[in-house]
Short mmCIF file of C-alpha atoms in Angstrom, two decimals:
data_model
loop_
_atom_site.label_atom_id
_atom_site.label_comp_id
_atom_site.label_asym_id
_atom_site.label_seq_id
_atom_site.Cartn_x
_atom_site.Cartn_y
_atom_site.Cartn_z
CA UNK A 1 67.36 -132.87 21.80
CA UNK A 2 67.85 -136.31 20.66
CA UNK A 3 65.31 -138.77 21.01
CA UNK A 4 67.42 -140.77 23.72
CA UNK A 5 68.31 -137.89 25.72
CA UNK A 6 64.86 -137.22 26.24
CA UNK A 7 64.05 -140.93 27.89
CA UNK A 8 66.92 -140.77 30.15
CA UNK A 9 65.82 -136.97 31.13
CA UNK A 10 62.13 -138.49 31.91
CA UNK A 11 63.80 -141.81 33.81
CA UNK A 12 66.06 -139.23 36.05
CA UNK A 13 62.95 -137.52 37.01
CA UNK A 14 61.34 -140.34 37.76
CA UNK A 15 63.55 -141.56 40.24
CA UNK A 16 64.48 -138.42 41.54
CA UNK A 17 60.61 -138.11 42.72
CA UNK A 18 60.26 -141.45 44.16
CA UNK A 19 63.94 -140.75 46.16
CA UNK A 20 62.13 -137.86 47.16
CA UNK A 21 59.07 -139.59 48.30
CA UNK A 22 60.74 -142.12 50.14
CA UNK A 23 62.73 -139.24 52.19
CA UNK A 24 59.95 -137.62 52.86
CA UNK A 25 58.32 -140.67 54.55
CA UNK A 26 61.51 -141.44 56.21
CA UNK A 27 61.11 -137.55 57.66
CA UNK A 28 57.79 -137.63 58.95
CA UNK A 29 58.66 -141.27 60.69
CA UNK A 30 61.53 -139.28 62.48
CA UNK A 31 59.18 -136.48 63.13
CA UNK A 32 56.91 -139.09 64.84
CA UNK A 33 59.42 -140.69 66.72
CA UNK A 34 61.21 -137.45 67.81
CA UNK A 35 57.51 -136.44 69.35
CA UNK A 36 57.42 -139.35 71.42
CA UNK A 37 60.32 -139.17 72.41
CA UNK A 38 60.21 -135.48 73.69
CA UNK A 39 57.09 -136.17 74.96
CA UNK A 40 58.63 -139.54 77.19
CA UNK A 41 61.22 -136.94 78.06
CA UNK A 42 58.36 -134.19 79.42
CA UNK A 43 56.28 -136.47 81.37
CA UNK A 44 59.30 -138.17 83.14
CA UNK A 45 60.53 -134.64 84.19
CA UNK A 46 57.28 -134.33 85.47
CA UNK A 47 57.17 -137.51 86.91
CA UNK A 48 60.32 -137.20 88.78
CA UNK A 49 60.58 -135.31 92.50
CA UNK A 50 64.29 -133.99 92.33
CA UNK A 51 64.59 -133.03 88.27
CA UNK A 52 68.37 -132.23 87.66
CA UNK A 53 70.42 -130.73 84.82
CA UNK A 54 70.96 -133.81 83.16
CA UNK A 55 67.12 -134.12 83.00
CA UNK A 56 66.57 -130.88 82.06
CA UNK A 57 69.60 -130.67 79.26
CA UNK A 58 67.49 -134.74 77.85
CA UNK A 59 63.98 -132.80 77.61
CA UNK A 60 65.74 -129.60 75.88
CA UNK A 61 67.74 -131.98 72.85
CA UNK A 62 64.26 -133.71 72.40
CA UNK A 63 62.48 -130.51 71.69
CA UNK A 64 65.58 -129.24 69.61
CA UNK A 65 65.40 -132.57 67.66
CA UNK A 66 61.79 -132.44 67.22
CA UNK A 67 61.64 -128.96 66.23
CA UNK A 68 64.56 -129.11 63.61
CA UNK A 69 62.86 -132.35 61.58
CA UNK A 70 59.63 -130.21 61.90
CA UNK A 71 61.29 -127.40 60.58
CA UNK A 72 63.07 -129.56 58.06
CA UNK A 73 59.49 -130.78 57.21
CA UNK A 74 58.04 -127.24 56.41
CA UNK A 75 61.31 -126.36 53.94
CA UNK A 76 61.04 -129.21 52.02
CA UNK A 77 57.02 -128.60 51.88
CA UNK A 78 56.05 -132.17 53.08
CA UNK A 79 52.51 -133.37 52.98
CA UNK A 80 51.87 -135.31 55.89
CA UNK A 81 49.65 -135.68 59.40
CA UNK A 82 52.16 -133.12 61.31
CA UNK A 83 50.47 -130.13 62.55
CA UNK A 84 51.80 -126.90 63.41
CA UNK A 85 49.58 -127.21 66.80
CA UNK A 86 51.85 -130.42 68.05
CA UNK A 87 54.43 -127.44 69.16
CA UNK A 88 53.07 -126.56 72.40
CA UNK A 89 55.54 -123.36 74.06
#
């Protein structure tokens, strides 16, 4: 291939790889905030005498939330400080 071709192939790369990088770190704040957040959601179920459906139906979406970017997390391979123990069933 021409010389030029070459550069541009190596320049493409180079920002494809730091796009990735910075959606990566992007995923694993999302994952962080999506634990908290099912977490807040647990311990005010807990908290709370007469839990209801609505409650219930707010805990369930956080764990589905926090599960999908985790699983999201594990396709794409991400290296990170999310553990597979943070899923507690």
């Amino acid at each position: 291939p021409p010389r030029d071709l070459v550069g541009v192939k190596l320049m493409f790369k180079r920002n494809k790889q730091k796009l990735r990088r910075s959606f990566n770190e992007l995923l694993l704040e999302d994952i962080d905030q999506a634990k908290l957040d099912w977490d807040q959601a647990r311990q005010t179920a807990v908290a709370v005498y007469d839990v209801d459906d609505e409650l219930l139906a707010e805990v369930s979406l956080a764990r589905a939330k926090y599960e999908f970017l985790y699983r999201e997390a594990k396709y794409r391979q991400v290296k990170g400080h999310i553990q597979a123990s943070v899923i507690n069933y």
